[in-house]
């Protein structure tokens, strides 16, 4: 009898969307021998749960699972998991499958092109029944800066390069990306911001990045610049953004993430003519592709191999 069988059937506990849970319960046991999938709150014998996959972790759940091998965020970000609840020694993984990357590349490309082609201006003019053409500016004359040049930011920059935009990136550690002016750390933030037309935030939410999209950053952008936030709502200080747009220092913003989500009905973002909101839909995990990622992670864990999507607990992402 194998040690796995001796200690019961290895189980993955899925916390979240039931349709995805059903798909994984069907697919994963065919990809991973001797694996069962349970859907929270059906725990079965908690000692059999080796793998936890969740977008958020229910209060108190971690202390009932004595024999976990890893916890996995069903998303690229991990801040929503409240990672303080996860024992420091337990490997924490995040989803790193191609559909998340493709979705984000699509959304940011769409948003950059909308701003580049003055869509917020034309929406305002349409509402006022005005025919107000603006001079078209070449992509090569627009400078786009991406905060966070990791899995998503790196792919976004690669796609934007194909339009001919001038590109800059900002990260915590030094990077060399073809065709991208790369800046590192707080010391180089002013140089990164100083001549951007469009700023894209694709940072993870950590103590260092919380509230970064605020007046000091907006003031360092040139007049007329626009902001796209697809990181997390808490990167942005709402009153500072409103002030910068209403003073006509910033021209517009496209926000896929807000704090809180959803925004209360009376929040000024809803009706603002130069703020475009989407309800945290820029990208998401594809359940079928994610099943492959999870299967690979479990098989690697069983074999003692390096795990995919491993989060650096010290850095918080
Ligand atoms: P990665 O971990 O791959 O990349 C993060 C990047 O941010 C890295 O380049 C990192 O620098 C940089 N960074 C982190 N902290 C700092 C800092 N203090 N100063 C400067 N740069 C910093 O993350 P992903 O690209 O996979 O995802 C980014 C975020 O996108 C997620 O955490 C999530 O919040 C958000 N997201 C939003 C979605 C949506 O639908 N709106 C969907 C999916 C993700 P370095 O390279 O040096 O480590
Ligand atoms: C993610 C998200 O982090 O969808 O994957 O926001």
mmCIF file of C-alpha atoms and ligand atoms in Angstrom:
data_model
loop_
_atom_site.group_PDB
_atom_site.id
_atom_site.type_symbol
_atom_site.label_atom_id
_atom_site.label_comp_id
_atom_site.label_asym_id
_atom_site.label_seq_id
_atom_site.Cartn_x
_atom_site.Cartn_y
_atom_site.Cartn_z
ATOM 1 C CA UNK A 1 0.000 0.000 0.000
ATOM 2 C CA UNK A 2 1.446 3.434 -0.968
ATOM 3 C CA UNK A 3 1.954 6.056 1.719
ATOM 4 C CA UNK A 4 -0.696 8.157 -0.047
ATOM 5 C CA UNK A 5 -3.252 5.363 0.243
ATOM 6 C CA UNK A 6 -2.197 4.639 3.836
ATOM 7 C CA UNK A 7 -3.056 8.196 4.855
ATOM 8 C CA UNK A 8 -6.376 8.269 2.957
ATOM 9 C CA UNK A 9 -7.189 9.733 -0.439
ATOM 10 C CA UNK A 10 -5.198 12.874 -1.179
ATOM 11 C CA UNK A 11 -7.708 15.671 -1.522
ATOM 12 C CA UNK A 12 -7.737 19.124 -3.070
ATOM 13 C CA UNK A 13 -10.174 21.488 -1.381
ATOM 14 C CA UNK A 14 -11.618 24.025 -3.799
ATOM 15 C CA UNK A 15 -13.112 27.166 -2.289
ATOM 16 C CA UNK A 16 -15.078 29.253 -4.770
ATOM 17 C CA UNK A 17 -17.215 29.104 -7.895
ATOM 18 C CA UNK A 18 -19.170 25.816 -7.867
ATOM 19 C CA UNK A 19 -19.097 25.317 -11.641
ATOM 20 C CA UNK A 20 -15.288 25.480 -11.574
ATOM 21 C CA UNK A 21 -15.283 23.122 -8.587
ATOM 22 C CA UNK A 22 -17.394 20.594 -10.535
ATOM 23 C CA UNK A 23 -15.132 20.870 -13.581
ATOM 24 C CA UNK A 24 -12.030 20.320 -11.453
ATOM 25 C CA UNK A 25 -13.679 17.373 -9.654
ATOM 26 C CA UNK A 26 -14.208 15.798 -13.075
ATOM 27 C CA UNK A 27 -10.897 16.703 -14.735
ATOM 28 C CA UNK A 28 -8.260 16.650 -12.000
ATOM 29 C CA UNK A 29 -8.565 12.987 -10.940
ATOM 30 C CA UNK A 30 -7.911 12.078 -14.590
ATOM 31 C CA UNK A 31 -4.744 14.204 -14.644
ATOM 32 C CA UNK A 32 -3.500 13.282 -11.165
ATOM 33 C CA UNK A 33 -3.729 9.657 -9.966
ATOM 34 C CA UNK A 34 -5.344 9.049 -6.549
ATOM 35 C CA UNK A 35 -6.686 12.571 -6.142
ATOM 36 C CA UNK A 36 -10.121 13.622 -4.931
ATOM 37 C CA UNK A 37 -11.569 17.141 -5.224
ATOM 38 C CA UNK A 38 -13.929 18.498 -2.593
ATOM 39 C CA UNK A 39 -15.934 21.706 -2.782
ATOM 40 C CA UNK A 40 -15.945 23.918 0.324
ATOM 41 C CA UNK A 41 -17.718 23.608 2.789
ATOM 42 C CA UNK A 42 -17.657 19.802 2.235
ATOM 43 C CA UNK A 43 -14.369 19.050 4.016
ATOM 44 C CA UNK A 44 -14.683 15.285 4.493
ATOM 45 C CA UNK A 45 -11.752 14.161 6.638
ATOM 46 C CA UNK A 46 -9.648 17.374 6.990
ATOM 47 C CA UNK A 47 -6.512 15.253 7.444
ATOM 48 C CA UNK A 48 -6.828 14.125 3.810
ATOM 49 C CA UNK A 49 -6.741 17.670 2.440
ATOM 50 C CA UNK A 50 -3.271 18.242 1.014
ATOM 51 C CA UNK A 51 -3.961 21.120 -1.385
ATOM 52 C CA UNK A 52 -6.089 24.201 -0.916
ATOM 53 C CA UNK A 53 -7.182 26.323 -3.909
ATOM 54 C CA UNK A 54 -9.098 29.506 -3.097
ATOM 55 C CA UNK A 55 -9.652 33.123 -4.135
ATOM 56 C CA UNK A 56 -10.294 34.032 -0.497
ATOM 57 C CA UNK A 57 -9.869 31.730 2.507
ATOM 58 C CA UNK A 58 -12.823 31.415 4.906
ATOM 59 C CA UNK A 59 -12.040 32.541 8.477
ATOM 60 C CA UNK A 60 -10.761 29.689 10.643
ATOM 61 C CA UNK A 61 -10.331 27.212 7.756
ATOM 62 C CA UNK A 62 -6.512 27.090 7.837
ATOM 63 C CA UNK A 63 -6.413 25.859 11.447
ATOM 64 C CA UNK A 64 -8.613 22.868 10.561
ATOM 65 C CA UNK A 65 -6.229 21.567 7.864
ATOM 66 C CA UNK A 66 -3.279 19.828 9.565
ATOM 67 C CA UNK A 67 -1.551 18.258 6.543
ATOM 68 C CA UNK A 68 -1.456 20.777 3.690
ATOM 69 C CA UNK A 69 1.302 20.643 1.063
ATOM 70 C CA UNK A 70 0.458 23.997 -0.543
ATOM 71 C CA UNK A 71 -2.157 26.739 -0.785
ATOM 72 C CA UNK A 72 -2.962 28.241 -4.180
ATOM 73 C CA UNK A 73 -4.564 31.563 -5.090
ATOM 74 C CA UNK A 74 -7.101 31.128 -7.909
ATOM 75 C CA UNK A 75 -5.792 34.326 -9.465
ATOM 76 C CA UNK A 76 -2.525 36.050 -10.300
ATOM 77 C CA UNK A 77 -2.721 38.237 -7.190
ATOM 78 C CA UNK A 78 -2.505 36.957 -3.613
ATOM 79 C CA UNK A 79 -3.360 39.993 -1.457
ATOM 80 C CA UNK A 80 -7.048 38.995 -1.296
ATOM 81 C CA UNK A 81 -6.081 35.743 0.486
ATOM 82 C CA UNK A 82 -4.987 37.584 3.633
ATOM 83 C CA UNK A 83 -1.651 35.805 3.480
ATOM 84 C CA UNK A 84 -0.980 36.400 7.160
ATOM 85 C CA UNK A 85 -3.411 33.504 7.806
ATOM 86 C CA UNK A 86 -1.217 31.084 5.850
ATOM 87 C CA UNK A 87 1.634 29.495 7.864
ATOM 88 C CA UNK A 88 4.962 30.986 6.764
ATOM 89 C CA UNK A 89 6.423 27.555 6.007
ATOM 90 C CA UNK A 90 3.534 26.475 3.754
ATOM 91 C CA UNK A 91 4.279 27.082 0.050
ATOM 92 C CA UNK A 92 1.868 29.669 -1.358
ATOM 93 C CA UNK A 93 1.283 29.546 -5.110
ATOM 94 C CA UNK A 94 -0.560 31.838 -7.464
ATOM 95 C CA UNK A 95 -2.216 31.023 -10.766
ATOM 96 C CA UNK A 96 0.115 31.555 -13.701
ATOM 97 C CA UNK A 97 -1.746 30.200 -16.720
ATOM 98 C CA UNK A 98 -1.847 31.768 -20.164
ATOM 99 C CA UNK A 99 -5.537 32.804 -20.194
ATOM 100 C CA UNK A 100 -4.911 35.303 -17.367
ATOM 101 C CA UNK A 101 -2.066 36.812 -19.347
ATOM 102 C CA UNK A 102 -4.058 36.902 -22.620
ATOM 103 C CA UNK A 103 -7.050 38.569 -20.937
ATOM 104 C CA UNK A 104 -4.898 41.261 -19.373
ATOM 105 C CA UNK A 105 -3.006 41.954 -22.589
ATOM 106 C CA UNK A 106 -6.350 42.349 -24.381
ATOM 107 C CA UNK A 107 -7.828 44.673 -21.727
ATOM 108 C CA UNK A 108 -4.808 46.948 -21.358
ATOM 109 C CA UNK A 109 -4.308 47.147 -25.121
ATOM 110 C CA UNK A 110 -7.982 48.130 -25.514
ATOM 111 C CA UNK A 111 -7.673 50.749 -22.751
ATOM 112 C CA UNK A 112 -4.436 52.238 -24.057
ATOM 113 C CA UNK A 113 -5.887 52.469 -27.575
ATOM 114 C CA UNK A 114 -9.080 54.100 -26.259
ATOM 115 C CA UNK A 115 -7.045 56.774 -24.491
ATOM 116 C CA UNK A 116 -4.612 57.116 -27.373
ATOM 117 C CA UNK A 117 -7.550 57.711 -29.755
ATOM 118 C CA UNK A 118 -9.282 60.188 -27.367
ATOM 119 C CA UNK A 119 -12.377 58.057 -26.655
ATOM 120 C CA UNK A 120 -13.276 59.850 -23.369
ATOM 121 C CA UNK A 121 -13.258 63.193 -25.277
ATOM 122 C CA UNK A 122 -15.513 61.810 -28.052
ATOM 123 C CA UNK A 123 -17.945 60.335 -25.480
ATOM 124 C CA UNK A 124 -18.288 63.762 -23.849
ATOM 125 C CA UNK A 125 -18.724 65.442 -27.213
ATOM 126 C CA UNK A 126 -21.329 62.916 -28.334
ATOM 127 C CA UNK A 127 -23.340 63.495 -25.138
ATOM 128 C CA UNK A 128 -23.311 67.226 -25.969
ATOM 129 C CA UNK A 129 -24.205 66.618 -29.674
ATOM 130 C CA UNK A 130 -20.906 68.148 -30.764
ATOM 131 C CA UNK A 131 -18.809 67.048 -33.769
ATOM 132 C CA UNK A 132 -15.309 67.844 -32.465
ATOM 133 C CA UNK A 133 -12.505 66.073 -34.287
ATOM 134 C CA UNK A 134 -9.045 66.154 -32.743
ATOM 135 C CA UNK A 135 -5.772 65.840 -34.593
ATOM 136 C CA UNK A 136 -4.619 62.231 -34.675
ATOM 137 C CA UNK A 137 -1.341 61.619 -32.882
ATOM 138 C CA UNK A 138 0.964 58.818 -34.054
ATOM 139 C CA UNK A 139 1.482 55.926 -31.637
ATOM 140 C CA UNK A 140 5.223 56.568 -31.799
ATOM 141 C CA UNK A 141 4.582 60.025 -30.312
ATOM 142 C CA UNK A 142 2.795 58.546 -27.268
ATOM 143 C CA UNK A 143 4.735 57.313 -24.263
ATOM 144 C CA UNK A 144 3.173 54.513 -22.222
ATOM 145 C CA UNK A 145 4.572 53.512 -18.820
ATOM 146 C CA UNK A 146 3.761 50.256 -17.076
ATOM 147 C CA UNK A 147 4.237 49.946 -13.303
ATOM 148 C CA UNK A 148 5.016 46.278 -12.684
ATOM 149 C CA UNK A 149 6.864 44.433 -15.435
ATOM 150 C CA UNK A 150 6.186 40.903 -14.200
ATOM 151 C CA UNK A 151 4.080 38.144 -15.778
ATOM 152 C CA UNK A 152 1.306 40.561 -16.846
ATOM 153 C CA UNK A 153 3.137 43.872 -17.246
ATOM 154 C CA UNK A 154 5.868 42.213 -19.314
ATOM 155 C CA UNK A 155 3.324 40.664 -21.705
ATOM 156 C CA UNK A 156 1.416 43.957 -21.970
ATOM 157 C CA UNK A 157 4.597 45.843 -22.892
ATOM 158 C CA UNK A 158 5.420 43.264 -25.545
ATOM 159 C CA UNK A 159 1.990 43.697 -27.168
ATOM 160 C CA UNK A 160 2.038 47.497 -26.962
ATOM 161 C CA UNK A 161 5.415 47.509 -28.716
ATOM 162 C CA UNK A 162 3.726 46.150 -31.866
ATOM 163 C CA UNK A 163 1.763 49.442 -32.210
ATOM 164 C CA UNK A 164 4.959 51.476 -32.111
ATOM 165 C CA UNK A 165 4.344 53.255 -28.777
ATOM 166 C CA UNK A 166 7.327 54.569 -26.840
ATOM 167 C CA UNK A 167 7.496 52.356 -23.740
ATOM 168 C CA UNK A 168 8.818 52.497 -20.197
ATOM 169 C CA UNK A 169 8.578 50.026 -17.336
ATOM 170 C CA UNK A 170 9.019 50.298 -13.571
ATOM 171 C CA UNK A 171 9.843 47.400 -11.258
ATOM 172 C CA UNK A 172 11.418 46.611 -7.889
ATOM 173 C CA UNK A 173 14.496 44.890 -9.321
ATOM 174 C CA UNK A 174 16.466 45.859 -12.463
ATOM 175 C CA UNK A 175 15.073 44.600 -15.780
ATOM 176 C CA UNK A 176 16.221 44.563 -19.394
ATOM 177 C CA UNK A 177 13.228 44.366 -21.764
ATOM 178 C CA UNK A 178 13.696 44.876 -25.509
ATOM 179 C CA UNK A 179 12.439 48.285 -26.644
ATOM 180 C CA UNK A 180 11.470 49.331 -23.106
ATOM 181 C CA UNK A 181 13.165 52.007 -21.001
ATOM 182 C CA UNK A 182 13.407 50.223 -17.660
ATOM 183 C CA UNK A 183 13.381 51.996 -14.282
ATOM 184 C CA UNK A 184 13.908 50.479 -10.855
ATOM 185 C CA UNK A 185 12.696 51.362 -7.379
ATOM 186 C CA UNK A 186 11.500 54.576 -5.741
ATOM 187 C CA UNK A 187 14.678 56.485 -6.708
ATOM 188 C CA UNK A 188 13.856 56.097 -10.387
ATOM 189 C CA UNK A 189 10.106 56.683 -10.080
ATOM 190 C CA UNK A 190 10.321 60.429 -10.939
ATOM 191 C CA UNK A 191 12.294 59.726 -14.130
ATOM 192 C CA UNK A 192 9.815 56.987 -15.066
ATOM 193 C CA UNK A 193 6.797 59.280 -14.622
ATOM 194 C CA UNK A 194 8.170 62.529 -16.010
ATOM 195 C CA UNK A 195 7.213 62.178 -19.675
ATOM 196 C CA UNK A 196 4.422 59.581 -19.788
ATOM 197 C CA UNK A 197 1.161 60.100 -21.676
ATOM 198 C CA UNK A 198 -0.497 57.002 -20.204
ATOM 199 C CA UNK A 199 0.377 55.316 -16.896
ATOM 200 C CA UNK A 200 -0.702 51.682 -16.423
ATOM 201 C CA UNK A 201 -0.644 50.122 -12.939
ATOM 202 C CA UNK A 202 -0.011 46.388 -12.966
ATOM 203 C CA UNK A 203 1.563 46.127 -9.532
ATOM 204 C CA UNK A 204 0.702 43.597 -6.847
ATOM 205 C CA UNK A 205 -0.850 45.096 -3.701
ATOM 206 C CA UNK A 206 1.794 45.129 -0.946
ATOM 207 C CA UNK A 207 2.558 47.530 1.909
ATOM 208 C CA UNK A 208 4.965 49.349 -0.474
ATOM 209 C CA UNK A 209 2.479 49.755 -3.323
ATOM 210 C CA UNK A 210 -0.749 50.469 -1.372
ATOM 211 C CA UNK A 211 -1.880 54.043 -2.062
ATOM 212 C CA UNK A 212 0.932 54.689 -4.552
ATOM 213 C CA UNK A 213 -1.412 56.093 -7.218
ATOM 214 C CA UNK A 214 -1.904 59.347 -5.348
ATOM 215 C CA UNK A 215 -1.215 63.076 -5.644
ATOM 216 C CA UNK A 216 2.630 62.832 -5.548
ATOM 217 C CA UNK A 217 2.612 60.419 -8.495
ATOM 218 C CA UNK A 218 -0.090 62.321 -10.422
ATOM 219 C CA UNK A 219 1.794 65.614 -9.981
ATOM 220 C CA UNK A 220 4.900 64.058 -11.532
ATOM 221 C CA UNK A 221 2.980 63.063 -14.667
ATOM 222 C CA UNK A 222 2.874 65.658 -17.464
ATOM 223 C CA UNK A 223 -0.368 67.676 -17.851
ATOM 224 C CA UNK A 224 -2.943 65.756 -19.901
ATOM 225 C CA UNK A 225 -1.666 62.297 -18.947
ATOM 226 C CA UNK A 226 -4.166 59.492 -18.290
ATOM 227 C CA UNK A 227 -4.153 56.592 -15.832
ATOM 228 C CA UNK A 228 -5.207 52.958 -16.175
ATOM 229 C CA UNK A 229 -5.472 50.913 -12.977
ATOM 230 C CA UNK A 230 -5.760 47.164 -13.410
ATOM 231 C CA UNK A 231 -3.770 46.221 -10.294
ATOM 232 C CA UNK A 232 -5.901 46.553 -7.174
ATOM 233 C CA UNK A 233 -8.330 49.257 -6.060
ATOM 234 C CA UNK A 234 -6.244 50.040 -2.974
ATOM 235 C CA UNK A 235 -3.327 51.165 -5.152
ATOM 236 C CA UNK A 236 -5.350 54.291 -5.890
ATOM 237 C CA UNK A 237 -6.333 57.208 -3.637
ATOM 238 C CA UNK A 238 -9.752 58.134 -5.042
ATOM 239 C CA UNK A 239 -9.897 61.767 -3.825
ATOM 240 C CA UNK A 240 -6.465 62.461 -5.302
ATOM 241 C CA UNK A 241 -7.485 61.066 -8.683
ATOM 242 C CA UNK A 242 -10.702 63.104 -8.695
ATOM 243 C CA UNK A 243 -8.783 66.273 -7.796
ATOM 244 C CA UNK A 244 -6.170 65.668 -10.503
ATOM 245 C CA UNK A 245 -8.849 65.097 -13.179
ATOM 246 C CA UNK A 246 -11.142 67.910 -12.049
ATOM 247 C CA UNK A 247 -8.149 70.317 -12.049
ATOM 248 C CA UNK A 248 -7.524 69.183 -15.642
ATOM 249 C CA UNK A 249 -4.045 67.983 -14.734
ATOM 250 C CA UNK A 250 -4.972 64.423 -15.698
ATOM 251 C CA UNK A 251 -7.208 63.938 -18.735
ATOM 252 C CA UNK A 252 -8.941 60.646 -17.893
ATOM 253 C CA UNK A 253 -8.759 57.339 -16.072
ATOM 254 C CA UNK A 254 -9.813 53.785 -16.837
ATOM 255 C CA UNK A 255 -10.296 51.739 -13.680
ATOM 256 C CA UNK A 256 -10.967 48.013 -13.614
ATOM 257 C CA UNK A 257 -10.406 47.740 -9.872
ATOM 258 C CA UNK A 258 -11.787 49.879 -7.050
ATOM 259 C CA UNK A 259 -11.765 50.012 -3.275
ATOM 260 C CA UNK A 260 -14.223 48.721 -2.199
ATOM 261 C CA UNK A 261 -15.637 46.440 -4.883
ATOM 262 C CA UNK A 262 -18.339 47.194 -5.828
ATOM 263 C CA UNK A 263 -18.254 50.927 -5.191
ATOM 264 C CA UNK A 264 -21.170 52.384 -3.199
ATOM 265 C CA UNK A 265 -23.931 53.813 -5.423
ATOM 266 C CA UNK A 266 -23.088 57.418 -4.480
ATOM 267 C CA UNK A 267 -19.358 57.172 -5.272
ATOM 268 C CA UNK A 268 -18.260 60.028 -7.589
ATOM 269 C CA UNK A 269 -16.447 57.630 -9.946
ATOM 270 C CA UNK A 270 -19.765 56.204 -11.237
ATOM 271 C CA UNK A 271 -21.007 59.332 -12.977
ATOM 272 C CA UNK A 272 -17.701 60.990 -13.801
ATOM 273 C CA UNK A 273 -17.505 61.797 -17.529
ATOM 274 C CA UNK A 274 -13.765 61.178 -17.689
ATOM 275 C CA UNK A 275 -13.586 58.027 -15.579
ATOM 276 C CA UNK A 276 -14.413 54.743 -17.221
ATOM 277 C CA UNK A 277 -15.167 51.862 -14.853
ATOM 278 C CA UNK A 278 -15.283 48.113 -15.422
ATOM 279 C CA UNK A 279 -16.159 45.658 -12.622
ATOM 280 C CA UNK A 280 -12.815 43.831 -12.128
ATOM 281 C CA UNK A 281 -13.080 41.956 -15.400
ATOM 282 C CA UNK A 282 -9.762 42.811 -17.057
ATOM 283 C CA UNK A 283 -8.691 39.199 -16.782
ATOM 284 C CA UNK A 284 -9.534 36.011 -14.985
ATOM 285 C CA UNK A 285 -8.474 32.414 -14.554
ATOM 286 C CA UNK A 286 -9.728 30.025 -17.224
ATOM 287 C CA UNK A 287 -11.065 26.978 -15.311
ATOM 288 C CA UNK A 288 -9.841 24.366 -17.824
ATOM 289 C CA UNK A 289 -6.355 25.866 -18.253
ATOM 290 C CA UNK A 290 -6.212 26.322 -14.475
ATOM 291 C CA UNK A 291 -6.923 22.603 -13.964
ATOM 292 C CA UNK A 292 -3.799 21.814 -15.985
ATOM 293 C CA UNK A 293 -1.802 24.274 -13.860
ATOM 294 C CA UNK A 294 -3.116 22.724 -10.626
ATOM 295 C CA UNK A 295 -2.403 19.180 -11.846
ATOM 296 C CA UNK A 296 1.161 20.153 -12.699
ATOM 297 C CA UNK A 297 1.617 21.792 -9.279
ATOM 298 C CA UNK A 298 0.341 18.684 -7.452
ATOM 299 C CA UNK A 299 2.471 16.287 -9.471
ATOM 300 C CA UNK A 300 5.532 18.459 -8.878
ATOM 301 C CA UNK A 301 4.733 18.677 -5.179
ATOM 302 C CA UNK A 302 4.495 14.882 -4.972
ATOM 303 C CA UNK A 303 7.845 14.542 -6.750
ATOM 304 C CA UNK A 304 9.534 17.201 -4.600
ATOM 305 C CA UNK A 305 10.198 19.388 -7.661
ATOM 306 C CA UNK A 306 10.147 23.233 -7.687
ATOM 307 C CA UNK A 307 6.544 24.488 -7.613
ATOM 308 C CA UNK A 308 5.084 26.774 -10.303
ATOM 309 C CA UNK A 309 3.836 30.250 -9.378
ATOM 310 C CA UNK A 310 5.595 30.218 -6.008
ATOM 311 C CA UNK A 311 4.997 33.453 -4.069
ATOM 312 C CA UNK A 312 7.900 35.182 -2.316
ATOM 313 C CA UNK A 313 6.375 35.551 1.163
ATOM 314 C CA UNK A 314 8.922 38.201 2.139
ATOM 315 C CA UNK A 315 8.107 40.398 -0.864
ATOM 316 C CA UNK A 316 4.370 39.646 -0.563
ATOM 317 C CA UNK A 317 3.811 38.751 -4.243
HETATM 318 P P1 LIG B 1 4.135 39.624 -10.925
HETATM 319 O O1 LIG B 1 4.450 39.227 -9.542
HETATM 320 O O2 LIG B 1 4.525 38.717 -12.032
HETATM 321 O O3 LIG B 1 4.794 41.047 -11.243
HETATM 322 C C1 LIG B 1 4.720 42.103 -10.339
HETATM 323 C C2 LIG B 1 5.599 43.241 -10.828
HETATM 324 O O4 LIG B 1 5.457 44.340 -9.924
HETATM 325 C C3 LIG B 1 7.078 42.876 -10.867
HETATM 326 O O5 LIG B 1 7.687 43.458 -11.986
HETATM 327 C C4 LIG B 1 7.604 43.514 -9.580
HETATM 328 O O6 LIG B 1 8.975 43.872 -9.612
HETATM 329 C C5 LIG B 1 6.764 44.769 -9.527
HETATM 330 N N1 LIG B 1 6.724 45.315 -8.162
HETATM 331 C C6 LIG B 1 6.281 44.726 -7.031
HETATM 332 N N2 LIG B 1 6.444 45.546 -5.971
HETATM 333 C C7 LIG B 1 7.031 46.661 -6.451
HETATM 334 C C8 LIG B 1 7.479 47.861 -5.856
HETATM 335 N N3 LIG B 1 7.364 48.067 -4.535
HETATM 336 N N4 LIG B 1 8.045 48.791 -6.647
HETATM 337 C C9 LIG B 1 8.182 48.587 -7.978
HETATM 338 N N5 LIG B 1 7.777 47.472 -8.619
HETATM 339 C C10 LIG B 1 7.205 46.517 -7.854
HETATM 340 O O7 LIG B 1 2.570 39.942 -10.956
HETATM 341 P P2 LIG B 1 1.573 39.820 -12.193
HETATM 342 O O8 LIG B 1 2.147 40.589 -13.319
HETATM 343 O O9 LIG B 1 1.235 38.407 -12.422
HETATM 344 O O10 LIG B 1 0.269 40.510 -11.595
HETATM 345 C C11 LIG B 1 0.277 41.842 -11.137
HETATM 346 C C12 LIG B 1 -1.021 42.156 -10.437
HETATM 347 O O11 LIG B 1 -2.087 42.303 -11.366
HETATM 348 C C13 LIG B 1 -1.571 41.093 -9.476
HETATM 349 O O12 LIG B 1 -0.877 41.089 -8.253
HETATM 350 C C14 LIG B 1 -3.001 41.530 -9.330
HETATM 351 O O13 LIG B 1 -3.111 42.474 -8.271
HETATM 352 C C15 LIG B 1 -3.315 42.226 -10.651
HETATM 353 N N6 LIG B 1 -4.286 41.474 -11.455
HETATM 354 C C16 LIG B 1 -5.460 42.099 -11.793
HETATM 355 C C17 LIG B 1 -6.381 41.451 -12.563
HETATM 356 C C18 LIG B 1 -7.631 42.130 -12.998
HETATM 357 O O14 LIG B 1 -8.524 41.475 -13.557
HETATM 358 N N7 LIG B 1 -7.767 43.414 -12.790
HETATM 359 C C19 LIG B 1 -6.164 40.085 -13.046
HETATM 360 C C20 LIG B 1 -4.901 39.528 -12.659
HETATM 361 C C21 LIG B 1 -4.015 40.211 -11.877
HETATM 362 P P3 LIG B 1 10.108 42.744 -9.796
HETATM 363 O O15 LIG B 1 9.992 42.313 -11.232
HETATM 364 O O16 LIG B 1 11.356 43.463 -9.532
HETATM 365 O O17 LIG B 1 9.782 41.649 -8.823
HETATM 366 C C1 LIG B 2 -6.308 38.100 -10.214
HETATM 367 C C2 LIG B 2 -7.518 38.881 -10.472
HETATM 368 O O1 LIG B 2 -5.517 38.464 -9.341
HETATM 369 O O2 LIG B 2 -8.399 38.370 -11.194
HETATM 370 O O3 LIG B 2 -6.103 37.080 -10.900
HETATM 371 O O4 LIG B 2 -7.629 40.005 -10.006
#
